[in-house]
Amino acid sequence: MTVTQYLADWRPYPYEIAETRLEFDLAPRTTRVRSQIDFRRKGAGDLVLDGAGLRTLALAIDGKPLDLALAQGERLAIPAADLPDAFTFSAEVEIDPEANTALEGLYLSGGMFCTQCEAEGFRHITWYPDRPDVMAPFRVTIRSDKPVLLSNGNPVSQGAGQAVWHDPWPKPAYLFALVAGDLVAVPDGFTTMSGRKVALNVWVRPGDQDRAGYAMESLIRSMKWDEEAYGREYDLDVFNIVAVDDFNMGAMENKGLNIFNSKLVLASAETATDGDYERIEGVIGHEYFHNWTGNRITCRDWFQLCLKEGLTVFRDQQFTSDMRSAAVKRIHDVQTLRARQFREDAGPLAHPPRPDHYQEINNFYTATVYEKGAEVIGMLKRLVGDDGYRKALDLYFDRHDGQACTIEDWIKVFEDATGRDLTQFSRWYTDAGTPRLSLAEDWRDGTLTLSFRQETAPTPGQPEKPPRVIPIALGLIGPNGDEVLPTTVLEMTEAEQSFRFDGLGARPVVSLLRGFSAPVTVSREIAADEQALLLAHDTDAYARWQAGHDLALDALIARATGGEGGAEFGRAIGGLLDDAEADPAFAALCLSLPGEEEIATTIATRGDIPDPDAIHAAREALARNIALAHEPALARLYDAMQTPGPYRPDAEGAARRSLRLACLGLLSRIDGGARAEALFGAASNMTERQGALECLIANGKDSEALAAFAREFAANRLVMDKWFMVQPLRAAPGQAVARARDLAARPDFDWKNPNRFRALIGGLGANHAAFHAADGSGYDFIVDWLMRLDPVNPQTTARMCSAFETWTRYDAGRQAHARAALGRLAAMPGLSRNTSEMVTRILAGGA
């Protein structure tokens, strides 16, 4: 039976834990786990412990055996009247890691024992109060014939077949970790700002050592940055990272023992793209930064998940901005937010960053919690200023170290540190939906009046929403391209609000929402020549990019709905190509047309029904027209952006390669793939090789290149994931589903591995026109595979259901196909709780 959890029902746990002691005797099918937990009463209530899939062998209180009948189902309860004020609960259980295909709790990955306990995985290991507000130091003994035995904290003893670890910092069970396997370390060290020496290790399988160096470099940079930017020092003697092949998520911040999906650790020039390197650096930083924003201070309950995740995403965004290009990073973050979170806000899966109820917490590891949560932090920082933000964070760490906290605790810190009343701002945490900001301009006698209006569309469970605080950063650009007003932040607090700017000599163009100062959509009347002026002269990189992006988007929508468009955008691109001062990474972003999903979203927002086939045709036609109009400049840039010397994964080289591949993507529309074919054969790095391969697939000239790629990398699981992904992603819409079927029939399609499954199924789902094929074949293919995966790995299945969250925006025929496919999934016998919740919510959007 599905049970809905409500924030309003949360109650403190009536016991605290002085220490948790665990002993593991590891075996693939019969691992024994012995636990001793020292409890102290702190309130009224029974002792309630969680467990799932456990074979309970013994239970005791202070050594006195308990009836095993207490351990029925997933809840063990002992009446408070039967318990002293302080006692030790002990249990012995047996679990089967080899059969754990869901990859929650303790499981096997290629013969290596590893764990994943967030959010509620620890209950699959032993009986425990599996909730984030119950924190304790852990002492862990591991016995196994595996040569490397790791857990949280500091090593106490290491011997043949046994290791003991002690974590002195109280933590909830979701941060527990254990790894045992045949591993080798890439070691290094770090000296903290107080002079403490920390031993660092990145643990990988034998043979992968030469691809772990960048992860170690990223870890050291992260530790140094967190000291400099936030004053946060690492607090243990060792820090270990382990690369795991089978992992449902990207990585996990377990205290002192971070477990990573191997794709976010292993990299070399020949096997990883520039994007892979940047993601490795960012995720290494993200998980390390959790040491303070997630571990030392954790969340009181899972409703507060965005407290740790939104803040830590914001911190990793700052880190990447400092390591690379801040302007380009900001644009990338906005693109991600719009592609994932705005889409979520506009559909049946919409929810606030801090929801008030859930059925399955794993379904709330969403873009709203992560990316929108980070945007809320960014707005808060903009409102209180850099000094106010630093003062508040220092107070947060000082006041709440060692605690499990709430959003209210977080907001109170800022109010106390800055003296501001943030009651209205808090609505960003409790209200779902993306506010729509409308702008009307009035120009009279040297005075510009800007009148703003905000409104947020109804979302499930929230039909009406009061106005929020919206920081609007803007500037004014004169007709000659000069900036007449530098960046100014307006604070909008009402549903409708006006602001005046006096003493202007000529009517300026408004550079709106600089730096993307709030996660809102914008509605305004702006002429194409004004957008072109902003693209050419705006001093804010985000606003400059947005102007060009809007030009392209307007042209694509016009073409997709039966009109013409693109002339002004084409001229603007010509100016950009002639700009020798342009940052190559920024120029590459400007050359990249809006994606088909964004075009469809914008058409739907304007009240029309998007046609995936027409959208695809419009985008291809505009790209071809740009290539024809600017072929000499594009070809010149393509040649000029070659990176001399050996590959380096730095920002400068990545920027040049990104522009080169943007030019190649356009030129391949008119040269028949000749340049892509030459680059594929000559490229010395995966960035250019994969980019060339994608162009060849789009041109239908990929057979030889794909065969050569597979021959070279057949033994490299991560590189072959790319091979499986790019084919359905870049194939022509009419061919993508058939190609995905052929790939799924291959013996090396290891569909039980989350990376391989996401590569193929996610690749097709990201091919907008193919997934939304008019005959429903895309929907059917993906649902067939979700039905197969759900009994094996419900967490991955449920997350991939989100491909269907926009199904109601399309025509009646596509809706009928989607509803039928989703109905098959919903009616599947034994459907998991994870997937059932997701598909029920998605289908409710069409009610």
PDB file of N, CA, C and O in Angstrom, residues 58-123:
ATOM      1  N   ALA A  58      18.691 -12.428  15.051  1.00  0.00           N
ATOM      2  CA  ALA A  58      18.701 -12.200  16.503  1.00  0.00           C
ATOM      3  C   ALA A  58      18.386 -10.741  16.783  1.00  0.00           C
ATOM      4  O   ALA A  58      18.770  -9.849  16.017  1.00  0.00           O
ATOM      5  N   LEU A  59      17.686 -10.532  17.905  1.00  0.00           N
ATOM      6  CA  LEU A  59      17.379  -9.191  18.399  1.00  0.00           C
ATOM      7  C   LEU A  59      17.555  -9.210  19.906  1.00  0.00           C
ATOM      8  O   LEU A  59      17.246 -10.213  20.569  1.00  0.00           O
ATOM      9  N   ALA A  60      18.032  -8.085  20.471  1.00  0.00           N
ATOM     10  CA  ALA A  60      18.197  -8.049  21.925  1.00  0.00           C
ATOM     11  C   ALA A  60      18.205  -6.610  22.428  1.00  0.00           C
ATOM     12  O   ALA A  60      18.559  -5.677  21.687  1.00  0.00           O
ATOM     13  N   ILE A  61      17.817  -6.442  23.674  1.00  0.00           N
ATOM     14  CA  ILE A  61      17.961  -5.187  24.410  1.00  0.00           C
ATOM     15  C   ILE A  61      18.859  -5.471  25.608  1.00  0.00           C
ATOM     16  O   ILE A  61      18.546  -6.343  26.446  1.00  0.00           O
ATOM     17  N   ASP A  62      20.003  -4.777  25.658  1.00  0.00           N
ATOM     18  CA  ASP A  62      20.977  -4.989  26.738  1.00  0.00           C
ATOM     19  C   ASP A  62      21.319  -6.471  26.895  1.00  0.00           C
ATOM     20  O   ASP A  62      21.459  -6.993  28.018  1.00  0.00           O
ATOM     21  N   GLY A  63      21.427  -7.162  25.778  1.00  0.00           N
ATOM     22  CA  GLY A  63      21.802  -8.572  25.785  1.00  0.00           C
ATOM     23  C   GLY A  63      20.662  -9.533  26.001  1.00  0.00           C
ATOM     24  O   GLY A  63      20.839 -10.756  25.868  1.00  0.00           O
ATOM     25  N   LYS A  64      19.486  -9.042  26.337  1.00  0.00           N
ATOM     26  CA  LYS A  64      18.333  -9.917  26.569  1.00  0.00           C
ATOM     27  C   LYS A  64      17.600 -10.142  25.254  1.00  0.00           C
ATOM     28  O   LYS A  64      17.139  -9.190  24.625  1.00  0.00           O
ATOM     29  N   PRO A  65      17.494 -11.405  24.785  1.00  0.00           N
ATOM     30  CA  PRO A  65      16.874 -11.672  23.482  1.00  0.00           C
ATOM     31  C   PRO A  65      15.431 -11.187  23.410  1.00  0.00           C
ATOM     32  O   PRO A  65      14.682 -11.214  24.400  1.00  0.00           O
ATOM     33  N   LEU A  66      15.077 -10.727  22.196  1.00  0.00           N
ATOM     34  CA  LEU A  66      13.713 -10.313  21.900  1.00  0.00           C
ATOM     35  C   LEU A  66      13.073 -11.326  20.966  1.00  0.00           C
ATOM     36  O   LEU A  66      13.754 -12.047  20.232  1.00  0.00           O
ATOM     37  N   ASP A  67      11.766 -11.331  20.957  1.00  0.00           N
ATOM     38  CA  ASP A  67      11.015 -12.217  20.066  1.00  0.00           C
ATOM     39  C   ASP A  67      11.233 -11.778  18.614  1.00  0.00           C
ATOM     40  O   ASP A  67      11.001 -10.615  18.270  1.00  0.00           O
ATOM     41  N   LEU A  68      11.683 -12.691  17.756  1.00  0.00           N
ATOM     42  CA  LEU A  68      11.931 -12.345  16.348  1.00  0.00           C
ATOM     43  C   LEU A  68      10.649 -11.968  15.623  1.00  0.00           C
ATOM     44  O   LEU A  68      10.699 -11.361  14.540  1.00  0.00           O
ATOM     45  N   ALA A  69       9.500 -12.298  16.189  1.00  0.00           N
ATOM     46  CA  ALA A  69       8.225 -11.928  15.563  1.00  0.00           C
ATOM     47  C   ALA A  69       8.045 -10.411  15.503  1.00  0.00           C
ATOM     48  O   ALA A  69       7.226  -9.902  14.737  1.00  0.00           O
ATOM     49  N   LEU A  70       8.842  -9.687  16.309  1.00  0.00           N
ATOM     50  CA  LEU A  70       8.782  -8.218  16.241  1.00  0.00           C
ATOM     51  C   LEU A  70       9.237  -7.708  14.876  1.00  0.00           C
ATOM     52  O   LEU A  70       8.843  -6.621  14.451  1.00  0.00           O
ATOM     53  N   ALA A  71      10.098  -8.481  14.207  1.00  0.00           N
ATOM     54  CA  ALA A  71      10.714  -8.036  12.950  1.00  0.00           C
ATOM     55  C   ALA A  71       9.900  -8.512  11.750  1.00  0.00           C
ATOM     56  O   ALA A  71      10.409  -9.175  10.852  1.00  0.00           O
ATOM     57  N   GLN A  72       8.645  -8.182  11.735  1.00  0.00           N
ATOM     58  CA  GLN A  72       7.787  -8.519  10.599  1.00  0.00           C
ATOM     59  C   GLN A  72       7.581  -7.278   9.734  1.00  0.00           C
ATOM     60  O   GLN A  72       7.410  -6.174  10.236  1.00  0.00           O
ATOM     61  N   GLY A  73       7.590  -7.464   8.423  1.00  0.00           N
ATOM     62  CA  GLY A  73       7.395  -6.337   7.536  1.00  0.00           C
ATOM     63  C   GLY A  73       8.602  -5.411   7.549  1.00  0.00           C
ATOM     64  O   GLY A  73       9.750  -5.840   7.683  1.00  0.00           O
ATOM     65  N   GLU A  74       8.365  -4.094   7.422  1.00  0.00           N
ATOM     66  CA  GLU A  74       9.450  -3.124   7.320  1.00  0.00           C
ATOM     67  C   GLU A  74       9.507  -2.193   8.530  1.00  0.00           C
ATOM     68  O   GLU A  74      10.100  -1.127   8.468  1.00  0.00           O
ATOM     69  N   ARG A  75       8.902  -2.632   9.632  1.00  0.00           N
ATOM     70  CA  ARG A  75       8.858  -1.772  10.824  1.00  0.00           C
ATOM     71  C   ARG A  75       8.977  -2.637  12.059  1.00  0.00           C
ATOM     72  O   ARG A  75       8.261  -3.627  12.205  1.00  0.00           O
ATOM     73  N   LEU A  76       9.908  -2.274  12.907  1.00  0.00           N
ATOM     74  CA  LEU A  76      10.092  -2.968  14.176  1.00  0.00           C
ATOM     75  C   LEU A  76       9.809  -1.969  15.286  1.00  0.00           C
ATOM     76  O   LEU A  76      10.480  -0.933  15.374  1.00  0.00           O
ATOM     77  N   ALA A  77       8.818  -2.266  16.128  1.00  0.00           N
ATOM     78  CA  ALA A  77       8.430  -1.331  17.185  1.00  0.00           C
ATOM     79  C   ALA A  77       8.490  -2.015  18.543  1.00  0.00           C
ATOM     80  O   ALA A  77       7.996  -3.142  18.714  1.00  0.00           O
ATOM     81  N   ILE A  78       9.116  -1.335  19.499  1.00  0.00           N
ATOM     82  CA  ILE A  78       9.201  -1.818  20.882  1.00  0.00           C
ATOM     83  C   ILE A  78       8.565  -0.748  21.772  1.00  0.00           C
ATOM     84  O   ILE A  78       8.985   0.418  21.742  1.00  0.00           O
ATOM     85  N   PRO A  79       7.545  -1.115  22.552  1.00  0.00           N
ATOM     86  CA  PRO A  79       6.859  -0.115  23.379  1.00  0.00           C
ATOM     87  C   PRO A  79       7.811   0.599  24.343  1.00  0.00           C
ATOM     88  O   PRO A  79       8.721  -0.020  24.916  1.00  0.00           O
ATOM     89  N   ALA A  80       7.601   1.880  24.491  1.00  0.00           N
ATOM     90  CA  ALA A  80       8.454   2.681  25.376  1.00  0.00           C
ATOM     91  C   ALA A  80       8.428   2.142  26.801  1.00  0.00           C
ATOM     92  O   ALA A  80       9.437   2.192  27.519  1.00  0.00           O
ATOM     93  N   ALA A  81       7.292   1.591  27.218  1.00  0.00           N
ATOM     94  CA  ALA A  81       7.177   1.086  28.587  1.00  0.00           C
ATOM     95  C   ALA A  81       8.103  -0.094  28.843  1.00  0.00           C
ATOM     96  O   ALA A  81       8.421  -0.393  30.005  1.00  0.00           O
ATOM     97  N   ASP A  82       8.550  -0.779  27.788  1.00  0.00           N
ATOM     98  CA  ASP A  82       9.429  -1.942  27.946  1.00  0.00           C
ATOM     99  C   ASP A  82      10.908  -1.567  27.898  1.00  0.00           C
ATOM    100  O   ASP A  82      11.772  -2.463  27.920  1.00  0.00           O
ATOM    101  N   LEU A  83      11.215  -0.281  27.864  1.00  0.00           N
ATOM    102  CA  LEU A  83      12.595   0.155  27.649  1.00  0.00           C
ATOM    103  C   LEU A  83      13.088   1.029  28.801  1.00  0.00           C
ATOM    104  O   LEU A  83      12.352   1.900  29.287  1.00  0.00           O
ATOM    105  N   PRO A  84      14.346   0.854  29.227  1.00  0.00           N
ATOM    106  CA  PRO A  84      14.931   1.788  30.205  1.00  0.00           C
ATOM    107  C   PRO A  84      15.290   3.098  29.514  1.00  0.00           C
ATOM    108  O   PRO A  84      15.180   3.239  28.302  1.00  0.00           O
ATOM    109  N   ASP A  85      15.753   4.065  30.299  1.00  0.00           N
ATOM    110  CA  ASP A  85      16.090   5.370  29.723  1.00  0.00           C
ATOM    111  C   ASP A  85      17.334   5.306  28.849  1.00  0.00           C
ATOM    112  O   ASP A  85      17.488   6.107  27.929  1.00  0.00           O
ATOM    113  N   ALA A  86      18.226   4.383  29.126  1.00  0.00           N
ATOM    114  CA  ALA A  86      19.417   4.188  28.303  1.00  0.00           C
ATOM    115  C   ALA A  86      19.603   2.689  28.104  1.00  0.00           C
ATOM    116  O   ALA A  86      19.491   1.914  29.069  1.00  0.00           O
ATOM    117  N   PHE A  87      19.867   2.263  26.876  1.00  0.00           N
ATOM    118  CA  PHE A  87      19.953   0.837  26.592  1.00  0.00           C
ATOM    119  C   PHE A  87      20.704   0.625  25.281  1.00  0.00           C
ATOM    120  O   PHE A  87      20.892   1.557  24.491  1.00  0.00           O
ATOM    121  N   THR A  88      21.118  -0.622  25.066  1.00  0.00           N
ATOM    122  CA  THR A  88      21.764  -0.998  23.815  1.00  0.00           C
ATOM    123  C   THR A  88      20.858  -1.977  23.069  1.00  0.00           C
ATOM    124  O   THR A  88      20.516  -3.048  23.608  1.00  0.00           O
ATOM    125  N   PHE A  89      20.474  -1.596  21.876  1.00  0.00           N
ATOM    126  CA  PHE A  89      19.718  -2.486  20.986  1.00  0.00           C
ATOM    127  C   PHE A  89      20.721  -3.189  20.078  1.00  0.00           C
ATOM    128  O   PHE A  89      21.606  -2.558  19.503  1.00  0.00           O
ATOM    129  N   SER A  90      20.605  -4.487  19.969  1.00  0.00           N
ATOM    130  CA  SER A  90      21.489  -5.238  19.080  1.00  0.00           C
ATOM    131  C   SER A  90      20.669  -6.123  18.159  1.00  0.00           C
ATOM    132  O   SER A  90      19.562  -6.555  18.502  1.00  0.00           O
ATOM    133  N   ALA A  91      21.227  -6.356  16.988  1.00  0.00           N
ATOM    134  CA  ALA A  91      20.553  -7.199  15.991  1.00  0.00           C
ATOM    135  C   ALA A  91      21.596  -7.910  15.157  1.00  0.00           C
ATOM    136  O   ALA A  91      22.722  -7.422  14.968  1.00  0.00           O
ATOM    137  N   GLU A  92      21.216  -9.067  14.655  1.00  0.00           N
ATOM    138  CA  GLU A  92      22.011  -9.768  13.669  1.00  0.00           C
ATOM    139  C   GLU A  92      21.084 -10.127  12.514  1.00  0.00           C
ATOM    140  O   GLU A  92      20.012 -10.712  12.731  1.00  0.00           O
ATOM    141  N   VAL A  93      21.494  -9.727  11.322  1.00  0.00           N
ATOM    142  CA  VAL A  93      20.666  -9.978  10.143  1.00  0.00           C
ATOM    143  C   VAL A  93      21.540 -10.552   9.034  1.00  0.00           C
ATOM    144  O   VAL A  93      22.775 -10.464   9.062  1.00  0.00           O
ATOM    145  N   GLU A  94      20.861 -11.140   8.061  1.00  0.00           N
ATOM    146  CA  GLU A  94      21.536 -11.649   6.878  1.00  0.00           C
ATOM    147  C   GLU A  94      20.913 -10.989   5.653  1.00  0.00           C
ATOM    148  O   GLU A  94      19.682 -10.865   5.564  1.00  0.00           O
ATOM    149  N   ILE A  95      21.771 -10.555   4.719  1.00  0.00           N
ATOM    150  CA  ILE A  95      21.295  -9.917   3.492  1.00  0.00           C
ATOM    151  C   ILE A  95      21.996 -10.539   2.291  1.00  0.00           C
ATOM    152  O   ILE A  95      23.012 -11.222   2.437  1.00  0.00           O
ATOM    153  N   ASP A  96      21.454 -10.281   1.102  1.00  0.00           N
ATOM    154  CA  ASP A  96      21.936 -10.898  -0.133  1.00  0.00           C
ATOM    155  C   ASP A  96      22.371  -9.813  -1.112  1.00  0.00           C
ATOM    156  O   ASP A  96      21.587  -9.365  -1.956  1.00  0.00           O
ATOM    157  N   PRO A  97      23.614  -9.340  -1.028  1.00  0.00           N
ATOM    158  CA  PRO A  97      24.057  -8.266  -1.924  1.00  0.00           C
ATOM    159  C   PRO A  97      23.995  -8.633  -3.399  1.00  0.00           C
ATOM    160  O   PRO A  97      23.719  -7.779  -4.246  1.00  0.00           O
ATOM    161  N   GLU A  98      24.239  -9.891  -3.726  1.00  0.00           N
ATOM    162  CA  GLU A  98      24.262 -10.294  -5.139  1.00  0.00           C
ATOM    163  C   GLU A  98      22.892 -10.154  -5.785  1.00  0.00           C
ATOM    164  O   GLU A  98      22.786  -9.841  -6.978  1.00  0.00           O
ATOM    165  N   ALA A  99      21.831 -10.361  -5.020  1.00  0.00           N
ATOM    166  CA  ALA A  99      20.475 -10.261  -5.559  1.00  0.00           C
ATOM    167  C   ALA A  99      19.946  -8.833  -5.556  1.00  0.00           C
ATOM    168  O   ALA A  99      18.842  -8.579  -6.050  1.00  0.00           O
ATOM    169  N   ASN A 100      20.722  -7.897  -5.042  1.00  0.00           N
ATOM    170  CA  ASN A 100      20.255  -6.520  -4.896  1.00  0.00           C
ATOM    171  C   ASN A 100      20.464  -5.740  -6.192  1.00  0.00           C
ATOM    172  O   ASN A 100      21.388  -4.942  -6.315  1.00  0.00           O
ATOM    173  N   THR A 101      19.595  -5.973  -7.170  1.00  0.00           N
ATOM    174  CA  THR A 101      19.706  -5.264  -8.448  1.00  0.00           C
ATOM    175  C   THR A 101      19.179  -3.840  -8.368  1.00  0.00           C
ATOM    176  O   THR A 101      19.440  -3.036  -9.274  1.00  0.00           O
ATOM    177  N   ALA A 102      18.433  -3.511  -7.311  1.00  0.00           N
ATOM    178  CA  ALA A 102      17.919  -2.147  -7.162  1.00  0.00           C
ATOM    179  C   ALA A 102      19.019  -1.166  -6.802  1.00  0.00           C
ATOM    180  O   ALA A 102      18.828   0.049  -6.897  1.00  0.00           O
ATOM    181  N   LEU A 103      20.179  -1.678  -6.376  1.00  0.00           N
ATOM    182  CA  LEU A 103      21.352  -0.854  -6.059  1.00  0.00           C
ATOM    183  C   LEU A 103      21.076   0.123  -4.917  1.00  0.00           C
ATOM    184  O   LEU A 103      21.594   1.232  -4.883  1.00  0.00           O
ATOM    185  N   GLU A 104      20.266  -0.306  -3.950  1.00  0.00           N
ATOM    186  CA  GLU A 104      20.006   0.448  -2.722  1.00  0.00           C
ATOM    187  C   GLU A 104      20.465  -0.398  -1.541  1.00  0.00           C
ATOM    188  O   GLU A 104      20.134  -1.569  -1.456  1.00  0.00           O
ATOM    189  N   GLY A 105      21.196   0.178  -0.612  1.00  0.00           N
ATOM    190  CA  GLY A 105      21.744  -0.585   0.481  1.00  0.00           C
ATOM    191  C   GLY A 105      23.108  -1.139   0.091  1.00  0.00           C
ATOM    192  O   GLY A 105      23.919  -0.455  -0.536  1.00  0.00           O
ATOM    193  N   LEU A 106      23.389  -2.398   0.450  1.00  0.00           N
ATOM    194  CA  LEU A 106      24.659  -3.056   0.132  1.00  0.00           C
ATOM    195  C   LEU A 106      24.446  -3.965  -1.070  1.00  0.00           C
ATOM    196  O   LEU A 106      23.561  -4.824  -1.061  1.00  0.00           O
ATOM    197  N   TYR A 107      25.273  -3.794  -2.113  1.00  0.00           N
ATOM    198  CA  TYR A 107      25.112  -4.589  -3.323  1.00  0.00           C
ATOM    199  C   TYR A 107      26.471  -4.857  -3.937  1.00  0.00           C
ATOM    200  O   TYR A 107      27.503  -4.357  -3.477  1.00  0.00           O
ATOM    201  N   LEU A 108      26.471  -5.660  -4.995  1.00  0.00           N
ATOM    202  CA  LEU A 108      27.692  -6.003  -5.711  1.00  0.00           C
ATOM    203  C   LEU A 108      27.728  -5.299  -7.059  1.00  0.00           C
ATOM    204  O   LEU A 108      26.731  -5.253  -7.774  1.00  0.00           O
ATOM    205  N   SER A 109      28.895  -4.763  -7.392  1.00  0.00           N
ATOM    206  CA  SER A 109      29.135  -4.178  -8.715  1.00  0.00           C
ATOM    207  C   SER A 109      30.413  -4.795  -9.255  1.00  0.00           C
ATOM    208  O   SER A 109      31.510  -4.459  -8.800  1.00  0.00           O
ATOM    209  N   GLY A 110      30.262  -5.725 -10.192  1.00  0.00           N
ATOM    210  CA  GLY A 110      31.431  -6.375 -10.756  1.00  0.00           C
ATOM    211  C   GLY A 110      32.297  -7.051  -9.716  1.00  0.00           C
ATOM    212  O   GLY A 110      33.525  -6.991  -9.797  1.00  0.00           O
ATOM    213  N   GLY A 111      31.682  -7.687  -8.730  1.00  0.00           N
ATOM    214  CA  GLY A 111      32.425  -8.373  -7.682  1.00  0.00           C
ATOM    215  C   GLY A 111      32.852  -7.497  -6.525  1.00  0.00           C
ATOM    216  O   GLY A 111      33.414  -7.999  -5.541  1.00  0.00           O
ATOM    217  N   MET A 112      32.601  -6.196  -6.598  1.00  0.00           N
ATOM    218  CA  MET A 112      32.970  -5.265  -5.522  1.00  0.00           C
ATOM    219  C   MET A 112      31.738  -4.972  -4.670  1.00  0.00           C
ATOM    220  O   MET A 112      30.672  -4.654  -5.192  1.00  0.00           O
ATOM    221  N   PHE A 113      31.881  -5.083  -3.345  1.00  0.00           N
ATOM    222  CA  PHE A 113      30.812  -4.690  -2.432  1.00  0.00           C
ATOM    223  C   PHE A 113      30.796  -3.160  -2.323  1.00  0.00           C
ATOM    224  O   PHE A 113      31.846  -2.534  -2.141  1.00  0.00           O
ATOM    225  N   CYS A 114      29.620  -2.589  -2.423  1.00  0.00           N
ATOM    226  CA  CYS A 114      29.499  -1.139  -2.238  1.00  0.00           C
ATOM    227  C   CYS A 114      28.102  -0.817  -1.741  1.00  0.00           C
ATOM    228  O   CYS A 114      27.203  -1.667  -1.762  1.00  0.00           O
ATOM    229  N   THR A 115      27.923   0.405  -1.278  1.00  0.00           N
ATOM    230  CA  THR A 115      26.645   0.811  -0.695  1.00  0.00           C
ATOM    231  C   THR A 115      26.124   2.074  -1.364  1.00  0.00           C
ATOM    232  O   THR A 115      26.883   2.876  -1.900  1.00  0.00           O
ATOM    233  N   GLN A 116      24.815   2.235  -1.292  1.00  0.00           N
ATOM    234  CA  GLN A 116      24.158   3.499  -1.590  1.00  0.00           C
ATOM    235  C   GLN A 116      22.981   3.601  -0.636  1.00  0.00           C
ATOM    236  O   GLN A 116      22.022   2.831  -0.745  1.00  0.00           O
ATOM    237  N   CYS A 117      23.051   4.540   0.302  1.00  0.00           N
ATOM    238  CA  CYS A 117      22.057   4.604   1.367  1.00  0.00           C
ATOM    239  C   CYS A 117      21.140   5.811   1.313  1.00  0.00           C
ATOM    240  O   CYS A 117      20.169   5.870   2.077  1.00  0.00           O
ATOM    241  N   GLU A 118      21.419   6.797   0.486  1.00  0.00           N
ATOM    242  CA  GLU A 118      20.487   7.919   0.355  1.00  0.00           C
ATOM    243  C   GLU A 118      19.441   7.570  -0.692  1.00  0.00           C
ATOM    244  O   GLU A 118      19.786   7.090  -1.772  1.00  0.00           O
ATOM    245  N   ALA A 119      18.149   7.752  -0.393  1.00  0.00           N
ATOM    246  CA  ALA A 119      17.649   8.391   0.806  1.00  0.00           C
ATOM    247  C   ALA A 119      17.358   7.370   1.922  1.00  0.00           C
ATOM    248  O   ALA A 119      17.619   7.606   3.096  1.00  0.00           O
ATOM    249  N   GLU A 120      16.797   6.210   1.572  1.00  0.00           N
ATOM    250  CA  GLU A 120      16.372   5.257   2.591  1.00  0.00           C
ATOM    251  C   GLU A 120      16.934   3.870   2.301  1.00  0.00           C
ATOM    252  O   GLU A 120      16.241   2.865   2.384  1.00  0.00           O
ATOM    253  N   GLY A 121      18.231   3.840   1.978  1.00  0.00           N
ATOM    254  CA  GLY A 121      18.867   2.574   1.652  1.00  0.00           C
ATOM    255  C   GLY A 121      19.419   1.826   2.843  1.00  0.00           C
ATOM    256  O   GLY A 121      19.617   0.609   2.775  1.00  0.00           O
ATOM    257  N   PHE A 122      19.686   2.538   3.945  1.00  0.00           N
ATOM    258  CA  PHE A 122      20.312   1.865   5.086  1.00  0.00           C
ATOM    259  C   PHE A 122      19.398   0.803   5.687  1.00  0.00           C
ATOM    260  O   PHE A 122      19.870  -0.197   6.241  1.00  0.00           O
ATOM    261  N   ARG A 123      18.106   0.968   5.556  1.00  0.00           N
ATOM    262  CA  ARG A 123      17.166  -0.016   6.095  1.00  0.00           C
ATOM    263  C   ARG A 123      17.281  -1.361   5.372  1.00  0.00           C
ATOM    264  O   ARG A 123      16.781  -2.372   5.861  1.00  0.00           O
TER     265      ARG A 123
END
